[in-house]
Amino acid sequence: MEKIVILTGAGISAESGLGTFRDEGGLWAQHAIEDVATPEGFARNPQLVHGFYNARRAQAADATPNPAHDALARLEAEHKGEVLLITQNVDGLHEKAGSRHVLHMHGELAGALCQACGDRWEAPLVMSPDDPCPSCGTAATRPDVVWFGEFPYHPDKTEEALAEADLFAAIGTSGQVYPAAAFGQMAREMGAHTVELNLEPSAASQDFHECRLGKASLIVPTWVDEILSMSSGG
Ligand code: APR
């Protein structure tokens, strides 16, 4: 049975009211990456960085999944083969929609990480540089998100999934951040049919057999319906 692997990016959550990074007026137009999304920025000003992620955590907590997240959860529930989501998003909306097989390659706003001992726990809604680690007591806690200059999580599982995929789709991602930007090419070289679903062509569009343009809330449910009707022989 067909194995489906799907990469998602900020564009899938745009219609849930969460800002993307690189669209006009996006997060990286409002904040300097080197200040809020690097280990060096955190070392310089942990208060500022916690403030940035506290605001995003509050927004994500209030956000609800849109029809694109819902459609992917339906795909996982109804497709007879395996469906794996690899998400760059830290907002938790895939799980809220009901998806269960999700790899968070850039971590999660819902997670806290101790820089001193590596312990992980559920992040409170508001984090501060003074929060002690529940395990070692050190006040060196950070959001459990992957910053620029750090290695994304789950590289082995990701590589294995891309190698085994029969169908690979990238949804709502600009194709500008590696390694995710290379997943289309990797999956295609290893035999998958590749599809891009995005508002506009991404920087990686050439790696896809098919590109579907439009709002995720419209084009993802249609695409999911097509896959489910093909796999049920309908
Ligand atoms: N439906 C579909 N696609 C959309 C929508 C929408 N409603 N709105 C925007 N998009 C598309 C944009 O056209 C763009 O190509 O989503 C993409 C969002 O791109 P980015 O803002 O660059 O987000 P992403 O690709 O997820 O960024 C990757 O960069 O800074 C880091 O860690 C951060 O995980 C993030 C990574």
CSV table of C-alpha atoms and ligand atoms in Angstrom, one decimal:
chain,number,residue,atom,x,y,z
A,1,MET,CA,0.0,0.0,0.0
A,2,GLU,CA,1.2,3.4,-0.9
A,3,LYS,CA,3.4,5.2,1.6
A,4,ILE,CA,2.7,9.0,1.8
A,5,VAL,CA,5.2,11.4,3.3
A,6,ILE,CA,4.1,15.1,3.7
A,7,LEU,CA,6.3,18.1,4.6
A,8,THR,CA,4.4,21.1,5.9
A,9,GLY,CA,5.5,24.7,6.5
A,10,ALA,CA,4.1,27.9,7.8
A,11,GLY,CA,1.7,28.4,4.8
A,12,ILE,CA,-0.5,25.6,6.0
A,13,SER,CA,-1.2,27.5,9.2
A,14,ALA,CA,-1.6,30.9,7.6
A,15,GLU,CA,-5.4,30.6,7.4
A,16,SER,CA,-5.5,29.7,11.1
A,17,GLY,CA,-4.2,33.2,11.7
A,18,LEU,CA,-0.6,32.4,12.3
A,19,GLY,CA,1.9,34.5,10.4
A,20,THR,CA,4.3,32.9,8.0
A,21,PHE,CA,8.0,33.9,8.0
A,22,ARG,CA,8.9,35.2,4.5
A,23,ASP,CA,5.6,36.5,3.1
A,24,GLU,CA,5.1,40.2,3.0
A,25,GLY,CA,4.9,41.5,6.6
A,26,GLY,CA,5.9,38.0,7.8
A,27,LEU,CA,7.7,37.3,11.1
A,28,TRP,CA,11.2,37.8,9.6
A,29,ALA,CA,10.2,41.3,8.4
A,30,GLN,CA,9.2,42.2,12.0
A,31,HIS,CA,12.1,40.5,13.9
A,32,ALA,CA,15.8,40.0,13.2
A,33,ILE,CA,16.5,36.3,12.8
A,34,GLU,CA,19.9,36.7,14.5
A,35,ASP,CA,18.2,38.2,17.6
A,36,VAL,CA,15.3,35.8,18.1
A,37,ALA,CA,16.2,32.5,16.3
A,38,THR,CA,19.9,31.8,16.9
A,39,PRO,CA,21.8,30.4,19.9
A,40,GLU,CA,23.9,33.5,19.9
A,41,GLY,CA,20.8,35.8,20.1
A,42,PHE,CA,19.5,33.7,23.0
A,43,ALA,CA,22.9,34.0,24.8
A,44,ARG,CA,22.8,37.8,24.3
A,45,ASN,CA,19.2,38.4,25.4
A,46,PRO,CA,17.2,35.5,26.7
A,47,GLN,CA,14.4,37.8,27.8
A,48,LEU,CA,13.8,39.0,24.3
A,49,VAL,CA,13.9,35.5,22.8
A,50,HIS,CA,11.5,34.2,25.5
A,51,GLY,CA,9.2,37.1,24.8
A,52,PHE,CA,9.1,36.3,21.1
A,53,TYR,CA,8.3,32.7,21.7
A,54,ASN,CA,5.8,33.4,24.5
A,55,ALA,CA,3.9,35.6,22.1
A,56,ARG,CA,3.9,32.9,19.4
A,57,ARG,CA,3.0,30.2,22.0
A,58,ALA,CA,0.0,32.3,23.1
A,59,GLN,CA,-1.2,32.8,19.5
A,60,ALA,CA,-0.8,29.1,18.8
A,61,ALA,CA,-2.7,28.1,21.9
A,62,ASP,CA,-5.6,30.2,20.7
A,63,ALA,CA,-5.4,29.0,17.1
A,64,THR,CA,-7.6,26.3,15.6
A,65,PRO,CA,-6.8,24.0,12.7
A,66,ASN,CA,-8.1,25.0,9.3
A,67,PRO,CA,-9.5,22.6,6.6
A,68,ALA,CA,-6.0,21.8,5.3
A,69,HIS,CA,-4.9,20.4,8.7
A,70,ASP,CA,-8.2,18.6,9.0
A,71,ALA,CA,-7.8,17.1,5.6
A,72,LEU,CA,-4.4,15.7,6.4
A,73,ALA,CA,-5.7,14.1,9.6
A,74,ARG,CA,-8.5,12.6,7.5
A,75,LEU,CA,-5.9,11.2,5.1
A,76,GLU,CA,-4.0,9.6,7.9
A,77,ALA,CA,-7.2,8.0,9.3
A,78,GLU,CA,-8.6,6.8,6.0
A,79,HIS,CA,-5.7,6.0,3.8
A,80,LYS,CA,-4.9,2.2,3.9
A,81,GLY,CA,-1.2,2.7,3.8
A,82,GLU,CA,1.1,4.8,6.0
A,83,VAL,CA,0.9,8.6,6.2
A,84,LEU,CA,3.7,10.5,7.9
A,85,LEU,CA,3.8,14.3,8.4
A,86,ILE,CA,7.2,16.0,8.7
A,87,THR,CA,6.5,19.5,9.9
A,88,GLN,CA,8.7,22.6,10.2
A,89,ASN,CA,5.9,24.2,12.2
A,90,VAL,CA,6.1,24.5,15.9
A,91,ASP,CA,2.4,25.4,16.5
A,92,GLY,CA,0.9,22.0,17.3
A,93,LEU,CA,-2.0,22.4,14.9
A,94,HIS,CA,-1.6,19.0,13.2
A,95,GLU,CA,-2.1,17.2,16.5
A,96,LYS,CA,-5.0,19.5,17.3
A,97,ALA,CA,-6.6,18.4,14.0
A,98,GLY,CA,-6.1,14.7,15.0
A,99,SER,CA,-2.9,13.8,13.1
A,100,ARG,CA,-0.9,11.2,15.1
A,101,HIS,CA,2.2,10.5,13.0
A,102,VAL,CA,4.0,13.8,13.1
A,103,LEU,CA,7.8,14.4,13.2
A,104,HIS,CA,8.5,17.9,14.5
A,105,MET,CA,11.8,18.6,12.8
A,106,HIS,CA,12.0,22.2,14.2
A,107,GLY,CA,10.7,21.3,17.7
A,108,GLU,CA,7.5,22.6,19.3
A,109,LEU,CA,6.4,25.7,21.1
A,110,ALA,CA,4.8,23.3,23.6
A,111,GLY,CA,8.2,22.1,24.7
A,112,ALA,CA,10.9,23.4,27.1
A,113,LEU,CA,14.5,22.3,27.0
A,114,CYS,CA,17.3,22.7,29.6
A,115,GLN,CA,20.5,23.8,28.0
A,116,ALA,CA,22.4,22.5,31.0
A,117,CYS,CA,21.3,18.9,31.2
A,118,GLY,CA,19.2,18.4,28.1
A,119,ASP,CA,16.0,17.5,30.0
A,120,ARG,CA,12.7,18.2,28.2
A,121,TRP,CA,9.3,19.0,29.7
A,122,GLU,CA,6.0,20.7,28.8
A,123,ALA,CA,6.5,24.4,28.4
A,124,PRO,CA,4.3,26.7,30.5
A,125,LEU,CA,2.4,29.3,28.5
A,126,VAL,CA,4.9,32.0,29.6
A,127,MET,CA,8.6,31.0,29.9
A,128,SER,CA,11.3,33.2,31.5
A,129,PRO,CA,15.1,33.0,31.7
A,130,ASP,CA,14.7,32.5,35.5
A,131,ASP,CA,12.7,29.3,35.2
A,132,PRO,CA,14.7,26.4,36.9
A,133,CYS,CA,14.9,23.1,35.1
A,134,PRO,CA,12.7,20.6,37.0
A,135,SER,CA,15.5,18.0,36.7
A,136,CYS,CA,18.8,19.8,37.5
A,137,GLY,CA,17.5,23.1,38.9
A,138,THR,CA,19.7,25.2,36.6
A,139,ALA,CA,18.1,28.4,35.2
A,140,ALA,CA,19.0,27.7,31.6
A,141,THR,CA,15.7,26.8,30.0
A,142,ARG,CA,14.9,27.6,26.4
A,143,PRO,CA,12.0,26.9,24.1
A,144,ASP,CA,12.4,23.4,22.5
A,145,VAL,CA,12.6,24.8,19.0
A,146,VAL,CA,15.4,24.4,16.5
A,147,TRP,CA,17.2,27.7,15.7
A,148,PHE,CA,19.4,28.7,12.7
A,149,GLY,CA,22.8,27.1,13.1
A,150,GLU,CA,21.3,24.0,14.9
A,151,PHE,CA,20.5,20.6,13.6
A,152,PRO,CA,16.9,19.7,12.9
A,153,TYR,CA,15.4,16.9,14.9
A,154,HIS,CA,14.8,13.3,13.7
A,155,PRO,CA,17.2,13.2,10.7
A,156,ASP,CA,17.4,9.4,10.6
A,157,LYS,CA,13.6,8.8,10.6
A,158,THR,CA,13.2,11.6,8.0
A,159,GLU,CA,15.8,10.2,5.7
A,160,GLU,CA,14.3,6.7,6.0
A,161,ALA,CA,10.8,8.0,5.3
A,162,LEU,CA,11.9,10.0,2.2
A,163,ALA,CA,13.6,6.8,0.9
A,164,GLU,CA,10.5,4.7,1.4
A,165,ALA,CA,7.9,7.3,0.2
A,166,ASP,CA,5.8,6.4,-2.9
A,167,LEU,CA,4.2,9.8,-2.8
A,168,PHE,CA,5.9,13.0,-1.3
A,169,ALA,CA,4.1,16.3,-0.9
A,170,ALA,CA,5.3,19.7,0.3
A,171,ILE,CA,2.6,22.0,1.6
A,172,GLY,CA,2.9,25.7,2.4
A,173,THR,CA,6.7,26.0,2.5
A,174,SER,CA,8.9,28.4,0.6
A,175,GLY,CA,11.7,26.0,0.0
A,176,GLN,CA,14.3,28.3,1.4
A,177,VAL,CA,15.4,26.6,4.5
A,178,TYR,CA,17.6,23.4,4.4
A,179,PRO,CA,17.5,20.5,4.9
A,180,ALA,CA,13.7,20.6,4.3
A,181,ALA,CA,14.1,22.5,1.0
A,182,ALA,CA,15.9,19.4,-0.4
A,183,PHE,CA,13.3,16.8,0.6
A,184,GLY,CA,11.5,17.1,-2.7
A,185,GLN,CA,14.6,16.4,-4.7
A,186,MET,CA,15.7,13.6,-2.3
A,187,ALA,CA,12.3,11.8,-2.4
A,188,ARG,CA,12.1,12.2,-6.2
A,189,GLU,CA,15.6,10.7,-6.7
A,190,MET,CA,14.6,7.8,-4.5
A,191,GLY,CA,11.5,7.0,-6.6
A,192,ALA,CA,8.6,9.0,-5.1
A,193,HIS,CA,6.0,10.9,-7.1
A,194,THR,CA,6.4,14.5,-5.8
A,195,VAL,CA,3.7,17.2,-5.5
A,196,GLU,CA,3.9,20.8,-4.3
A,197,LEU,CA,0.9,22.5,-2.9
A,198,ASN,CA,1.5,26.2,-2.2
A,199,LEU,CA,0.1,29.7,-2.7
A,200,GLU,CA,2.8,30.4,-5.3
A,201,PRO,CA,5.7,28.5,-6.8
A,202,SER,CA,8.4,27.9,-4.2
A,203,ALA,CA,12.2,28.1,-4.6
A,204,ALA,CA,12.1,24.3,-4.9
A,205,SER,CA,9.3,23.9,-7.4
A,206,GLN,CA,11.5,22.3,-10.0
A,207,ASP,CA,11.9,19.2,-7.8
A,208,PHE,CA,8.2,18.4,-8.0
A,209,HIS,CA,6.4,16.4,-10.7
A,210,GLU,CA,3.2,18.4,-10.0
A,211,CYS,CA,2.6,21.9,-8.6
A,212,ARG,CA,-0.8,22.9,-7.4
A,213,LEU,CA,-1.3,26.6,-6.6
A,214,GLY,CA,-3.8,28.1,-4.2
A,215,LYS,CA,-4.8,28.5,-0.6
A,216,ALA,CA,-4.0,25.4,1.5
A,217,SER,CA,-7.6,25.4,2.9
A,218,LEU,CA,-8.9,24.9,-0.6
A,219,ILE,CA,-6.3,22.8,-2.5
A,220,VAL,CA,-5.3,20.4,0.3
A,221,PRO,CA,-8.8,19.0,0.9
A,222,THR,CA,-9.3,18.5,-2.9
A,223,TRP,CA,-6.0,16.7,-3.2
A,224,VAL,CA,-6.8,14.5,-0.2
A,225,ASP,CA,-10.1,13.6,-1.7
A,226,GLU,CA,-8.4,12.6,-4.9
A,227,ILE,CA,-5.9,10.3,-3.1
A,228,LEU,CA,-8.6,8.7,-1.0
A,229,SER,CA,-10.8,8.1,-4.0
A,230,MET,CA,-7.9,6.6,-6.0
A,231,SER,CA,-6.8,4.3,-3.1
A,232,SER,CA,-10.3,3.1,-2.5
A,233,GLY,CA,-10.6,2.3,-6.2
A,234,GLY,CA,-13.5,4.7,-6.5
B,1,APR,N1,-1.8,28.4,1.6
B,1,APR,C1,-0.7,27.8,1.0
B,1,APR,N2,0.5,28.4,1.1
B,1,APR,C2,0.6,29.6,1.6
B,1,APR,C3,-0.5,30.2,2.2
B,1,APR,C4,-1.7,29.6,2.2
B,1,APR,N3,-2.8,30.2,2.7
B,1,APR,N4,0.0,31.4,2.7
B,1,APR,C5,1.3,31.5,2.5
B,1,APR,N5,1.7,30.3,1.8
B,1,APR,C6,3.0,30.0,1.3
B,1,APR,C7,3.9,31.1,0.9
B,1,APR,O1,3.7,31.4,-0.5
B,1,APR,C8,5.3,30.6,1.2
B,1,APR,O2,5.8,29.9,0.0
B,1,APR,O3,3.7,29.4,2.4
B,1,APR,C9,5.1,29.6,2.3
B,1,APR,C10,5.6,30.1,3.7
B,1,APR,O4,7.0,30.2,3.6
B,1,APR,P1,7.9,30.6,4.9
B,1,APR,O5,7.3,31.8,5.5
B,1,APR,O6,9.3,30.7,4.4
B,1,APR,O7,7.7,29.4,5.9
B,1,APR,P2,8.5,28.0,5.9
B,1,APR,O8,8.8,27.5,4.6
B,1,APR,O9,7.7,27.1,6.8
B,1,APR,O10,9.8,28.4,6.7
B,1,APR,C11,10.7,27.3,7.0
B,1,APR,O11,12.0,28.9,8.2
B,1,APR,O12,12.5,30.5,9.7
B,1,APR,C12,12.4,29.2,9.5
B,1,APR,O13,12.1,27.7,11.3
B,1,APR,C13,11.4,28.6,10.4
B,1,APR,O14,10.2,26.5,10.0
B,1,APR,C14,10.5,27.7,9.5
B,1,APR,C15,11.4,27.6,8.3
